[in-house]
Amino acid sequence: MSMLMMGLKGIGAVLLFVLLCPILYTVRLNDRKLAVTVRLFLCVPLRREFDFSGESEEAQEEMAPPPEVEKSKMDDVVTESSPSPEETVENPSAETEIMEEMEPDVPEDMPPDGDNGPSVWQQIEFAWTHGFMRRTFQDVKRILAHSWPGYFYITGRFGTGDPMQTGIIAGVADAVMYRETRYIEYDFTEKVNTLEGRCGGFINPLVILWIAVRWMMCGETRAFWHFREGINHG
């Protein structure tokens, strides 16, 4: 019994450590790539990059066969699989068999449409009038506020080629987002854009789990799921 208790305590300690250990994230964005880095347990990095340059799409288009080839292959398949008009006239049951194969399979135990519970619009109306939507938006807002980036700034060089236009953009950026744009180097003579945005923050899994459990156990959520099951319908 003591060994079992020690094992349970060890599992609980590991779960508590996992839930208390923050998840760090960093996002870097420029005109061509988006790089997202997530660090688990403060030391295990997970990195994913998304390329917006379009090179991968061009490569896929080169590898794909021409539309004429695909269309000719599809015509051959349809010609081989579909019966000829003479066969259909000689064998009327062939058309019936084709129509039966095209009909979707409906399970025998599927209830009729009238027994599926409340409709989508009825569920939306119930969620709106009974506070389910408001409670859901509040919890989503709490999650976003908790995981919102702690820092955000833009670096690099920027210039439009027009000194007056570049000066106007620089003035607006300094007036509206000085902390985020103070590292930008403006070029008033050439047209250049090497801007790169960076942001990062952390997420505490225990906080997210606590918000999710409270949302699932609140009265608004339980009333909505009971309504969907038809307990309070009608």
PDB file of C-alpha atoms in Angstrom:
ATOM      1  CA  MET A   1       0.000   0.000   0.000  1.00  0.00           C
ATOM      2  CA  SER A   2       2.838   2.357   0.820  1.00  0.00           C
ATOM      3  CA  MET A   3       4.442   1.663  -2.569  1.00  0.00           C
ATOM      4  CA  LEU A   4       1.147   2.511  -4.296  1.00  0.00           C
ATOM      5  CA  MET A   5       0.863   5.773  -2.390  1.00  0.00           C
ATOM      6  CA  MET A   6       4.446   6.668  -3.236  1.00  0.00           C
ATOM      7  CA  GLY A   7       3.745   5.928  -6.922  1.00  0.00           C
ATOM      8  CA  LEU A   8       0.627   8.101  -6.892  1.00  0.00           C
ATOM      9  CA  LYS A   9       2.520  10.913  -5.194  1.00  0.00           C
ATOM     10  CA  GLY A  10       5.272  10.647  -7.794  1.00  0.00           C
ATOM     11  CA  ILE A  11       2.755  10.786 -10.661  1.00  0.00           C
ATOM     12  CA  GLY A  12       1.050  13.765  -9.035  1.00  0.00           C
ATOM     13  CA  ALA A  13       4.368  15.559  -8.628  1.00  0.00           C
ATOM     14  CA  VAL A  14       5.233  14.991 -12.305  1.00  0.00           C
ATOM     15  CA  LEU A  15       1.815  16.246 -13.441  1.00  0.00           C
ATOM     16  CA  LEU A  16       2.107  19.292 -11.205  1.00  0.00           C
ATOM     17  CA  PHE A  17       5.564  20.040 -12.610  1.00  0.00           C
ATOM     18  CA  VAL A  18       4.296  19.712 -16.179  1.00  0.00           C
ATOM     19  CA  LEU A  19       1.308  21.984 -15.505  1.00  0.00           C
ATOM     20  CA  LEU A  20       3.353  24.587 -13.667  1.00  0.00           C
ATOM     21  CA  CYS A  21       6.196  24.688 -16.199  1.00  0.00           C
ATOM     22  CA  PRO A  22       5.487  27.585 -18.601  1.00  0.00           C
ATOM     23  CA  ILE A  23       5.529  27.178 -22.358  1.00  0.00           C
ATOM     24  CA  LEU A  24       7.617  29.886 -24.016  1.00  0.00           C
ATOM     25  CA  TYR A  25       6.883  30.942 -27.583  1.00  0.00           C
ATOM     26  CA  THR A  26       8.537  33.270 -30.069  1.00  0.00           C
ATOM     27  CA  VAL A  27       7.175  34.421 -33.437  1.00  0.00           C
ATOM     28  CA  ARG A  28       9.281  36.012 -36.192  1.00  0.00           C
ATOM     29  CA  LEU A  29       7.653  37.408 -39.327  1.00  0.00           C
ATOM     30  CA  ASN A  30       9.081  39.070 -42.413  1.00  0.00           C
ATOM     31  CA  ASP A  31       7.821  39.512 -45.955  1.00  0.00           C
ATOM     32  CA  ARG A  32       8.507  35.880 -46.897  1.00  0.00           C
ATOM     33  CA  LYS A  33       8.677  33.627 -43.840  1.00  0.00           C
ATOM     34  CA  LEU A  34       6.894  33.060 -40.558  1.00  0.00           C
ATOM     35  CA  ALA A  35       8.924  31.192 -37.917  1.00  0.00           C
ATOM     36  CA  VAL A  36       7.301  29.951 -34.713  1.00  0.00           C
ATOM     37  CA  THR A  37       9.466  28.556 -31.906  1.00  0.00           C
ATOM     38  CA  VAL A  38       7.982  26.886 -28.832  1.00  0.00           C
ATOM     39  CA  ARG A  39      10.088  25.842 -25.841  1.00  0.00           C
ATOM     40  CA  LEU A  40       8.760  23.095 -23.597  1.00  0.00           C
ATOM     41  CA  PHE A  41      10.127  22.754 -20.059  1.00  0.00           C
ATOM     42  CA  LEU A  42      12.228  25.876 -20.775  1.00  0.00           C
ATOM     43  CA  CYS A  43      14.787  23.861 -22.753  1.00  0.00           C
ATOM     44  CA  VAL A  44      13.103  21.703 -25.449  1.00  0.00           C
ATOM     45  CA  PRO A  45      12.719  23.828 -28.611  1.00  0.00           C
ATOM     46  CA  LEU A  46      10.131  23.053 -31.286  1.00  0.00           C
ATOM     47  CA  ARG A  47      10.458  25.140 -34.458  1.00  0.00           C
ATOM     48  CA  ARG A  48       8.150  25.454 -37.447  1.00  0.00           C
ATOM     49  CA  GLU A  49       8.619  27.692 -40.483  1.00  0.00           C
ATOM     50  CA  PHE A  50       6.041  28.775 -43.065  1.00  0.00           C
ATOM     51  CA  ASP A  51       7.357  30.034 -46.399  1.00  0.00           C
ATOM     52  CA  PHE A  52       5.240  32.616 -48.260  1.00  0.00           C
ATOM     53  CA  SER A  53       7.639  33.105 -51.168  1.00  0.00           C
ATOM     54  CA  GLY A  54       5.642  30.731 -53.392  1.00  0.00           C
ATOM     55  CA  GLU A  55       8.610  28.562 -54.389  1.00  0.00           C
ATOM     56  CA  SER A  56       7.038  25.384 -53.021  1.00  0.00           C
ATOM     57  CA  GLU A  57       3.797  26.019 -54.922  1.00  0.00           C
ATOM     58  CA  GLU A  58       5.717  26.529 -58.174  1.00  0.00           C
ATOM     59  CA  ALA A  59       7.573  23.266 -57.589  1.00  0.00           C
ATOM     60  CA  GLN A  60       4.297  21.446 -57.031  1.00  0.00           C
ATOM     61  CA  GLU A  61       2.874  22.923 -60.213  1.00  0.00           C
ATOM     62  CA  GLU A  62       5.932  21.700 -62.152  1.00  0.00           C
ATOM     63  CA  MET A  63       5.554  18.196 -60.738  1.00  0.00           C
ATOM     64  CA  ALA A  64       1.818  18.022 -61.445  1.00  0.00           C
ATOM     65  CA  PRO A  65       0.761  16.628 -64.857  1.00  0.00           C
ATOM     66  CA  PRO A  66      -0.831  18.987 -67.399  1.00  0.00           C
ATOM     67  CA  PRO A  67      -4.616  19.394 -67.170  1.00  0.00           C
ATOM     68  CA  GLU A  68      -5.025  17.916 -70.672  1.00  0.00           C
ATOM     69  CA  VAL A  69      -3.375  14.667 -69.567  1.00  0.00           C
ATOM     70  CA  GLU A  70      -5.549  14.390 -66.461  1.00  0.00           C
ATOM     71  CA  LYS A  71      -8.680  15.117 -68.494  1.00  0.00           C
ATOM     72  CA  SER A  72      -7.794  12.479 -71.101  1.00  0.00           C
ATOM     73  CA  LYS A  73      -7.160   9.899 -68.355  1.00  0.00           C
ATOM     74  CA  MET A  74     -10.499  10.700 -66.731  1.00  0.00           C
ATOM     75  CA  ASP A  75     -12.269  10.383 -70.099  1.00  0.00           C
ATOM     76  CA  ASP A  76     -10.684   6.952 -70.606  1.00  0.00           C
ATOM     77  CA  VAL A  77     -11.798   5.828 -67.156  1.00  0.00           C
ATOM     78  CA  VAL A  78     -15.360   7.060 -67.723  1.00  0.00           C
ATOM     79  CA  THR A  79     -15.452   5.396 -71.144  1.00  0.00           C
ATOM     80  CA  GLU A  80     -14.277   2.079 -69.731  1.00  0.00           C
ATOM     81  CA  SER A  81     -16.542   2.107 -66.660  1.00  0.00           C
ATOM     82  CA  SER A  82     -19.790   3.473 -68.142  1.00  0.00           C
ATOM     83  CA  PRO A  83     -21.921   1.205 -70.349  1.00  0.00           C
ATOM     84  CA  SER A  84     -22.624   2.144 -73.931  1.00  0.00           C
ATOM     85  CA  PRO A  85     -26.098   3.301 -75.037  1.00  0.00           C
ATOM     86  CA  GLU A  86     -26.636  -0.009 -76.874  1.00  0.00           C
ATOM     87  CA  GLU A  87     -25.929  -1.977 -73.699  1.00  0.00           C
ATOM     88  CA  THR A  88     -28.333   0.199 -71.734  1.00  0.00           C
ATOM     89  CA  VAL A  89     -31.115  -0.306 -74.275  1.00  0.00           C
ATOM     90  CA  GLU A  90     -30.538  -4.057 -74.472  1.00  0.00           C
ATOM     91  CA  ASN A  91     -30.233  -4.411 -70.684  1.00  0.00           C
ATOM     92  CA  PRO A  92     -32.556  -1.933 -68.870  1.00  0.00           C
ATOM     93  CA  SER A  93     -31.434  -3.250 -65.493  1.00  0.00           C
ATOM     94  CA  ALA A  94     -27.946  -1.827 -66.083  1.00  0.00           C
ATOM     95  CA  GLU A  95     -29.204   1.751 -65.635  1.00  0.00           C
ATOM     96  CA  THR A  96     -31.048   0.736 -62.462  1.00  0.00           C
ATOM     97  CA  GLU A  97     -27.904  -0.859 -61.035  1.00  0.00           C
ATOM     98  CA  ILE A  98     -25.894   2.304 -61.756  1.00  0.00           C
ATOM     99  CA  MET A  99     -28.487   4.515 -60.019  1.00  0.00           C
ATOM    100  CA  GLU A 100     -28.503   2.194 -56.972  1.00  0.00           C
ATOM    101  CA  GLU A 101     -24.712   2.375 -56.729  1.00  0.00           C
ATOM    102  CA  MET A 102     -24.848   6.191 -56.816  1.00  0.00           C
ATOM    103  CA  GLU A 103     -27.369   6.409 -53.956  1.00  0.00           C
ATOM    104  CA  PRO A 104     -25.730   7.102 -50.557  1.00  0.00           C
ATOM    105  CA  ASP A 105     -25.796   4.379 -47.952  1.00  0.00           C
ATOM    106  CA  VAL A 106     -28.139   5.345 -45.110  1.00  0.00           C
ATOM    107  CA  PRO A 107     -27.880   3.299 -41.910  1.00  0.00           C
ATOM    108  CA  GLU A 108     -31.079   1.566 -40.923  1.00  0.00           C
ATOM    109  CA  ASP A 109     -30.819   2.691 -37.296  1.00  0.00           C
ATOM    110  CA  MET A 110     -30.547   6.409 -38.201  1.00  0.00           C
ATOM    111  CA  PRO A 111     -33.415   8.350 -36.626  1.00  0.00           C
ATOM    112  CA  PRO A 112     -35.659  10.543 -38.785  1.00  0.00           C
ATOM    113  CA  ASP A 113     -34.914  14.222 -39.244  1.00  0.00           C
ATOM    114  CA  GLY A 114     -37.514  15.281 -36.710  1.00  0.00           C
ATOM    115  CA  ASP A 115     -35.848  13.289 -33.890  1.00  0.00           C
ATOM    116  CA  ASN A 116     -32.375  14.834 -34.121  1.00  0.00           C
ATOM    117  CA  GLY A 117     -33.018  17.369 -31.363  1.00  0.00           C
ATOM    118  CA  PRO A 118     -33.036  21.141 -31.692  1.00  0.00           C
ATOM    119  CA  SER A 119     -31.876  22.760 -34.909  1.00  0.00           C
ATOM    120  CA  VAL A 120     -28.745  24.843 -35.283  1.00  0.00           C
ATOM    121  CA  TRP A 121     -30.659  28.115 -35.079  1.00  0.00           C
ATOM    122  CA  GLN A 122     -32.468  26.947 -31.948  1.00  0.00           C
ATOM    123  CA  GLN A 123     -29.123  26.086 -30.357  1.00  0.00           C
ATOM    124  CA  ILE A 124     -27.729  29.515 -31.266  1.00  0.00           C
ATOM    125  CA  GLU A 125     -30.792  31.236 -29.824  1.00  0.00           C
ATOM    126  CA  PHE A 126     -30.583  29.200 -26.622  1.00  0.00           C
ATOM    127  CA  ALA A 127     -26.834  29.880 -26.274  1.00  0.00           C
ATOM    128  CA  TRP A 128     -27.431  33.609 -26.746  1.00  0.00           C
ATOM    129  CA  THR A 129     -30.417  34.008 -24.438  1.00  0.00           C
ATOM    130  CA  HIS A 130     -29.093  31.765 -21.633  1.00  0.00           C
ATOM    131  CA  GLY A 131     -25.621  33.296 -21.398  1.00  0.00           C
ATOM    132  CA  PHE A 132     -23.609  30.429 -22.924  1.00  0.00           C
ATOM    133  CA  MET A 133     -22.085  32.621 -25.643  1.00  0.00           C
ATOM    134  CA  ARG A 134     -21.265  35.395 -23.201  1.00  0.00           C
ATOM    135  CA  ARG A 135     -19.564  32.956 -20.815  1.00  0.00           C
ATOM    136  CA  THR A 136     -17.619  31.364 -23.676  1.00  0.00           C
ATOM    137  CA  PHE A 137     -16.402  34.745 -24.967  1.00  0.00           C
ATOM    138  CA  GLN A 138     -15.349  35.728 -21.446  1.00  0.00           C
ATOM    139  CA  ASP A 139     -13.266  32.562 -21.004  1.00  0.00           C
ATOM    140  CA  VAL A 140     -11.693  32.950 -24.452  1.00  0.00           C
ATOM    141  CA  LYS A 141     -10.844  36.527 -23.505  1.00  0.00           C
ATOM    142  CA  ARG A 142      -9.194  35.289 -20.292  1.00  0.00           C
ATOM    143  CA  ILE A 143      -7.095  32.771 -22.251  1.00  0.00           C
ATOM    144  CA  LEU A 144      -6.005  35.416 -24.764  1.00  0.00           C
ATOM    145  CA  ALA A 145      -5.159  37.869 -21.986  1.00  0.00           C
ATOM    146  CA  HIS A 146      -3.058  35.222 -20.247  1.00  0.00           C
ATOM    147  CA  SER A 147      -1.186  34.113 -23.385  1.00  0.00           C
ATOM    148  CA  TRP A 148      -0.839  37.565 -24.983  1.00  0.00           C
ATOM    149  CA  PRO A 149       2.739  38.351 -26.107  1.00  0.00           C
ATOM    150  CA  GLY A 150       4.825  40.073 -23.476  1.00  0.00           C
ATOM    151  CA  TYR A 151       6.913  41.947 -26.036  1.00  0.00           C
ATOM    152  CA  PHE A 152       6.643  42.985 -29.667  1.00  0.00           C
ATOM    153  CA  TYR A 153       9.011  45.036 -31.795  1.00  0.00           C
ATOM    154  CA  ILE A 154       9.983  45.556 -35.432  1.00  0.00           C
ATOM    155  CA  THR A 155      13.553  45.735 -36.733  1.00  0.00           C
ATOM    156  CA  GLY A 156      15.180  46.285 -40.128  1.00  0.00           C
ATOM    157  CA  ARG A 157      15.416  48.981 -42.779  1.00  0.00           C
ATOM    158  CA  PHE A 158      12.480  50.593 -44.556  1.00  0.00           C
ATOM    159  CA  GLY A 159      12.154  53.142 -47.327  1.00  0.00           C
ATOM    160  CA  THR A 160       9.591  53.916 -50.021  1.00  0.00           C
ATOM    161  CA  GLY A 161      11.916  55.789 -52.375  1.00  0.00           C
ATOM    162  CA  ASP A 162      10.058  59.037 -51.693  1.00  0.00           C
ATOM    163  CA  PRO A 163      11.600  61.056 -48.827  1.00  0.00           C
ATOM    164  CA  MET A 164       8.328  62.829 -47.961  1.00  0.00           C
ATOM    165  CA  GLN A 165       6.273  59.617 -47.899  1.00  0.00           C
ATOM    166  CA  THR A 166       8.911  57.826 -45.838  1.00  0.00           C
ATOM    167  CA  GLY A 167       8.986  60.723 -43.379  1.00  0.00           C
ATOM    168  CA  ILE A 168       5.199  60.651 -42.977  1.00  0.00           C
ATOM    169  CA  ILE A 169       5.247  56.891 -42.285  1.00  0.00           C
ATOM    170  CA  ALA A 170       8.095  57.311 -39.801  1.00  0.00           C
ATOM    171  CA  GLY A 171       6.263  60.105 -37.991  1.00  0.00           C
ATOM    172  CA  VAL A 172       3.033  58.134 -37.724  1.00  0.00           C
ATOM    173  CA  ALA A 173       4.905  55.039 -36.532  1.00  0.00           C
ATOM    174  CA  ASP A 174       6.758  57.012 -33.850  1.00  0.00           C
ATOM    175  CA  ALA A 175       3.538  58.665 -32.684  1.00  0.00           C
ATOM    176  CA  VAL A 176       1.388  55.527 -32.566  1.00  0.00           C
ATOM    177  CA  MET A 177       3.830  52.649 -31.930  1.00  0.00           C
ATOM    178  CA  TYR A 178       7.070  54.174 -30.681  1.00  0.00           C
ATOM    179  CA  ARG A 179       8.107  51.251 -28.454  1.00  0.00           C
ATOM    180  CA  GLU A 180       7.458  48.713 -31.198  1.00  0.00           C
ATOM    181  CA  THR A 181       9.046  50.676 -34.080  1.00  0.00           C
ATOM    182  CA  ARG A 182      11.967  52.431 -32.402  1.00  0.00           C
ATOM    183  CA  TYR A 183      14.456  49.900 -33.826  1.00  0.00           C
ATOM    184  CA  ILE A 184      13.514  50.591 -37.464  1.00  0.00           C
ATOM    185  CA  GLU A 185      16.142  52.300 -39.614  1.00  0.00           C
ATOM    186  CA  TYR A 186      14.444  54.527 -42.200  1.00  0.00           C
ATOM    187  CA  ASP A 187      16.072  55.050 -45.593  1.00  0.00           C
ATOM    188  CA  PHE A 188      15.004  58.342 -47.200  1.00  0.00           C
ATOM    189  CA  THR A 189      16.882  57.834 -50.479  1.00  0.00           C
ATOM    190  CA  GLU A 190      16.222  54.269 -51.638  1.00  0.00           C
ATOM    191  CA  LYS A 191      13.289  51.872 -51.783  1.00  0.00           C
ATOM    192  CA  VAL A 192      14.024  49.050 -49.355  1.00  0.00           C
ATOM    193  CA  ASN A 193      12.056  46.777 -47.041  1.00  0.00           C
ATOM    194  CA  THR A 194      13.868  44.368 -44.722  1.00  0.00           C
ATOM    195  CA  LEU A 195      11.447  44.684 -41.814  1.00  0.00           C
ATOM    196  CA  GLU A 196      11.081  41.783 -39.418  1.00  0.00           C
ATOM    197  CA  GLY A 197       8.589  41.599 -36.582  1.00  0.00           C
ATOM    198  CA  ARG A 198       9.265  39.647 -33.401  1.00  0.00           C
ATOM    199  CA  CYS A 199       6.987  38.853 -30.494  1.00  0.00           C
ATOM    200  CA  GLY A 200       7.000  36.350 -27.661  1.00  0.00           C
ATOM    201  CA  GLY A 201       5.460  35.370 -24.376  1.00  0.00           C
ATOM    202  CA  PHE A 202       4.607  32.398 -22.223  1.00  0.00           C
ATOM    203  CA  ILE A 203       1.612  30.183 -21.483  1.00  0.00           C
ATOM    204  CA  ASN A 204       0.993  28.465 -18.163  1.00  0.00           C
ATOM    205  CA  PRO A 205      -0.810  25.153 -18.830  1.00  0.00           C
ATOM    206  CA  LEU A 206      -2.304  25.104 -15.314  1.00  0.00           C
ATOM    207  CA  VAL A 207      -4.053  28.430 -15.918  1.00  0.00           C
ATOM    208  CA  ILE A 208      -5.445  27.241 -19.270  1.00  0.00           C
ATOM    209  CA  LEU A 209      -6.621  23.985 -17.690  1.00  0.00           C
ATOM    210  CA  TRP A 210      -8.271  25.854 -14.812  1.00  0.00           C
ATOM    211  CA  ILE A 211     -10.173  28.142 -17.206  1.00  0.00           C
ATOM    212  CA  ALA A 212     -11.249  25.193 -19.369  1.00  0.00           C
ATOM    213  CA  VAL A 213     -12.487  23.160 -16.368  1.00  0.00           C
ATOM    214  CA  ARG A 214     -14.443  26.129 -15.022  1.00  0.00           C
ATOM    215  CA  TRP A 215     -16.027  26.619 -18.452  1.00  0.00           C
ATOM    216  CA  MET A 216     -17.038  22.951 -18.712  1.00  0.00           C
ATOM    217  CA  MET A 217     -18.477  22.843 -15.182  1.00  0.00           C
ATOM    218  CA  CYS A 218     -20.368  26.151 -15.218  1.00  0.00           C
ATOM    219  CA  GLY A 219     -24.162  26.210 -15.301  1.00  0.00           C
ATOM    220  CA  GLU A 220     -24.350  27.847 -18.739  1.00  0.00           C
ATOM    221  CA  THR A 221     -22.348  25.066 -20.399  1.00  0.00           C
ATOM    222  CA  ARG A 222     -24.263  22.268 -18.667  1.00  0.00           C
ATOM    223  CA  ALA A 223     -27.606  23.869 -19.607  1.00  0.00           C
ATOM    224  CA  PHE A 224     -26.534  24.189 -23.241  1.00  0.00           C
ATOM    225  CA  TRP A 225     -25.445  20.545 -23.528  1.00  0.00           C
ATOM    226  CA  HIS A 226     -28.658  19.404 -21.847  1.00  0.00           C
ATOM    227  CA  PHE A 227     -30.584  21.467 -24.384  1.00  0.00           C
ATOM    228  CA  ARG A 228     -28.651  19.856 -27.260  1.00  0.00           C
ATOM    229  CA  GLU A 229     -29.480  16.400 -25.918  1.00  0.00           C
ATOM    230  CA  GLY A 230     -33.153  17.345 -25.843  1.00  0.00           C
ATOM    231  CA  ILE A 231     -33.593  17.316 -22.070  1.00  0.00           C
ATOM    232  CA  ASN A 232     -34.912  20.890 -21.928  1.00  0.00           C
ATOM    233  CA  HIS A 233     -36.081  21.058 -25.541  1.00  0.00           C
ATOM    234  CA  GLY A 234     -39.662  22.100 -26.011  1.00  0.00           C
TER     235      GLY A 234
END
